Structures are given as structure tokens and as C-alpha cells.
């Protein structure tokens, strides 16, 4: 349902089926602790399994990255979809965001984005790009489970930056 809503967000919003501040994918308190939910400012707070996994592997300060589920709003999804449509239309007209060199690095192990889509949408940004597809890194390629994968991502960026004379 979430994928359908994201794909057709503009139509659903125009029909009045969704309002811009409505939350998509809001998680509920697990059944085991339904009687004692954690609330903050009147809202239920649900720990994100994905964030908890990352935190268990790499300690981070909770003020820097949420440990709880953060649902997407219809307004945010509509904004992203509208920008993607504009970028795609620009590319069809052979107009780009930039002609300057940029680096697109993604991973097949990403659990949020599809690397094939990330690489194909880099075409929308500009023709002067360098694309790198890693195999085992997660969504945040610099916080991978294996230190070797993290170092590979860092070194790839570093080599590109040196090659472009940014370093």
C-alpha cells in the first residue's frame, strides 16, 4: 500500500484521499507492550528496528540520529515526487541540474533505496558524473557492518576527490 501511495501521491492528494500532513507508514506499539506505550507530547514513540540495529553495531548519540520510527508525511512524499518528475522532464529535454562533475555512490546492500534507481537517476542530475556501485554496504555506506566495506566507500570517495583536484 505504501508503494502505491508513493507512486500515485499527487492523484490521491488531488482526489482528497490524503491530506498533506497525514503520516504514511506510521508504526504502532508492538502487541507485547500495548498496555504501556511510550508517549511523548501525546504521540506514541515506537523504536525503529532498523535504527536499533544500526545503534547496536555503531554507538551514536541519540541527539544526532533518531532511534524511533519517523513516519513520512504525504506532503513530504508529494514534494519528493514532484521534484523527481521535474528532474526527469528536464533530462528528457537534455537540460541538467549541473554540468560540473559529481560523484554518485550507492550499494546493492541498501535496505532503503534500490541502487539501480539511484544510478539511473544520477543521469537526471548531469552528464559529468562518476558512478560507483558497492555490493555489501548498507543505506549509509559509511556505516557498514564490516569495517572493510566502510573503508572501501571512504577510499572510493577520496580517490575521486583527489582525481578531481578537490583534495
Coordinates of C-alpha atoms in Angstrom, one line a residue:
X1 CA 0.0 0.0 0.0
X2 CA 2.8 2.4 0.9
X3 CA 4.5 1.9 -2.5
X4 CA 1.2 2.5 -4.3
X5 CA 0.6 5.7 -2.3
X6 CA 4.1 7.0 -3.0
X7 CA 3.7 6.2 -6.8
X8 CA 0.3 8.0 -7.0
X9 CA 0.7 10.6 -4.3
X10 CA -0.3 13.5 -6.5
X11 CA -3.5 11.9 -7.7
X12 CA -4.5 10.7 -4.3
X13 CA -3.9 14.1 -2.8
X14 CA -5.9 15.9 -5.6
X15 CA -8.8 13.5 -5.0
X16 CA -8.8 14.4 -1.4
X17 CA -8.0 10.8 -0.3
X18 CA -4.9 12.1 1.5
X19 CA -4.1 15.3 3.3
X20 CA -0.5 16.7 3.3
X21 CA 0.2 16.3 7.0
X22 CA -1.1 12.7 7.0
X23 CA 1.5 10.1 8.1
X24 CA 2.5 7.2 5.8
X25 CA 3.9 4.1 7.3
X26 CA 3.4 5.1 11.0
X27 CA 4.3 2.2 13.1
X28 CA 2.2 1.1 16.1
X29 CA 3.3 0.0 19.5
X30 CA 4.1 -3.8 19.4
X31 CA 1.4 -6.0 20.9
X32 CA 3.7 -7.2 23.7
X33 CA 3.8 -3.7 25.3
X34 CA 0.4 -2.3 24.0
X35 CA -0.7 -1.7 27.7
X36 CA 2.3 0.5 28.4
X37 CA 3.1 2.5 25.3
X38 CA 5.8 5.2 25.4
X39 CA 4.4 8.6 24.6
X40 CA 5.9 12.0 24.0
X41 CA 3.9 15.1 23.6
X42 CA 0.8 13.0 23.1
X43 CA 2.3 10.8 20.4
X44 CA 3.3 7.2 20.6
X45 CA 7.0 6.6 20.3
X46 CA 8.0 3.3 18.6
X47 CA 11.6 2.2 18.5
X48 CA 12.7 1.6 14.9
X49 CA 14.1 -1.9 14.3
X50 CA 16.4 -0.5 11.6
X51 CA 17.8 2.3 13.8
X52 CA 18.1 -0.1 16.8
X53 CA 20.2 -2.5 14.6
X54 CA 22.5 0.4 13.5
X55 CA 22.8 1.6 17.1
X56 CA 23.7 -1.9 18.3
X57 CA 26.5 -2.0 15.8
X58 CA 27.7 1.6 16.0
X59 CA 27.0 3.7 19.0
X60 CA 25.8 7.1 18.1
X61 CA 24.5 10.0 20.2
X62 CA 20.7 9.9 20.2
X63 CA 20.6 13.6 19.6
X64 CA 22.2 13.2 16.2
X65 CA 20.0 10.4 14.7
X66 CA 16.6 9.2 15.8
X67 CA 16.2 5.8 17.4
X68 CA 12.5 5.8 16.9
X69 CA 10.3 5.4 13.8
X70 CA 9.8 8.6 11.9
X71 CA 6.8 8.3 9.5
X72 CA 6.8 10.1 6.3
X73 CA 4.1 12.7 5.7
X74 CA 2.1 12.9 2.5
X75 CA 3.4 16.4 2.0
X76 CA 7.0 15.3 2.1
X77 CA 6.3 12.4 -0.3
X78 CA 4.5 14.7 -2.7
X79 CA 7.4 17.1 -2.6
X80 CA 9.9 14.4 -3.4
X81 CA 7.7 13.0 -6.2
X82 CA 7.2 16.5 -7.7
X83 CA 11.0 17.2 -7.7
X84 CA 11.7 13.8 -9.3
X85 CA 9.1 14.5 -12.1
X86 CA 10.7 17.9 -12.8
X87 CA 14.2 16.4 -12.9
X88 CA 13.0 13.6 -15.2
X89 CA 11.3 16.1 -17.5
X90 CA 14.5 18.3 -17.6
X91 CA 16.6 15.3 -18.6
X92 CA 14.2 14.4 -21.4
X93 CA 14.8 17.9 -22.8
X94 CA 18.6 17.4 -22.4
X95 CA 18.7 20.0 -19.6
X96 CA 20.5 19.2 -16.4
X97 CA 20.9 20.4 -12.9
X98 CA 24.7 20.8 -13.4
X99 CA 27.4 20.2 -15.9
X100 CA 30.0 20.1 -13.1
X101 CA 31.5 16.8 -12.1
X102 CA 29.7 14.9 -9.2
X103 CA 30.1 11.5 -7.5
X104 CA 27.2 9.1 -7.1
X105 CA 28.0 6.2 -4.7
X106 CA 25.4 3.6 -3.8
X107 CA 25.2 0.0 -2.7
X108 CA 23.3 -3.2 -3.7
X109 CA 23.0 -3.9 0.1
X110 CA 21.0 -0.7 0.7
X111 CA 17.8 -1.6 2.5
X112 CA 16.1 1.8 1.8
X113 CA 16.9 2.7 -1.9
X114 CA 17.4 0.5 -4.9
X115 CA 20.9 1.0 -6.2
X116 CA 19.8 0.6 -9.9
X117 CA 17.3 3.5 -9.4
X118 CA 19.9 5.7 -7.7
X119 CA 22.3 5.2 -10.5
X120 CA 19.8 5.8 -13.3
X121 CA 18.5 8.9 -11.5
X122 CA 22.0 10.3 -11.4
X123 CA 21.6 10.7 -15.1
X124 CA 19.0 13.4 -14.3
X125 CA 21.5 15.5 -12.4
X126 CA 24.1 15.8 -15.1
X127 CA 26.4 14.1 -17.7
X128 CA 29.7 14.7 -15.9
X129 CA 29.3 12.0 -13.2
X130 CA 31.2 9.2 -11.7
X131 CA 29.1 6.2 -10.6
X132 CA 30.2 3.6 -8.1
X133 CA 28.0 0.7 -7.0
X134 CA 29.2 -1.2 -3.9
X135 CA 27.9 -4.6 -3.0
X136 CA 27.7 -5.0 0.7
X137 CA 27.3 -1.6 2.3
X138 CA 24.0 -0.5 3.9
X139 CA 21.9 2.6 3.2
X140 CA 24.5 4.8 4.9
X141 CA 27.5 3.5 3.0
X142 CA 29.9 5.0 5.6
X143 CA 28.3 3.0 8.5
X144 CA 28.6 -0.6 7.1
X145 CA 28.6 -3.6 9.3
X146 CA 32.1 -4.6 8.0
X147 CA 34.9 -2.1 8.5
X148 CA 36.4 -3.1 5.2
X149 CA 33.2 -2.1 3.4
X150 CA 33.2 1.3 5.1
X151 CA 36.8 1.9 4.3
X152 CA 36.2 0.9 0.6
X153 CA 33.4 3.6 0.4
X154 CA 35.6 6.2 2.0
X155 CA 38.6 5.4 -0.2
X156 CA 36.4 5.5 -3.4
X157 CA 35.3 9.0 -2.5
X158 CA 38.8 10.0 -1.6
X159 CA 40.2 8.8 -4.9
X160 CA 37.5 10.6 -6.9
X161 CA 38.1 13.8 -4.9
X162 CA 41.9 13.6 -5.5
X163 CA 41.3 12.9 -9.2
X164 CA 39.1 16.0 -9.4
X165 CA 41.7 18.0 -7.5
X166 CA 39.3 18.7 -4.6
X167 CA 41.9 17.3 -2.2

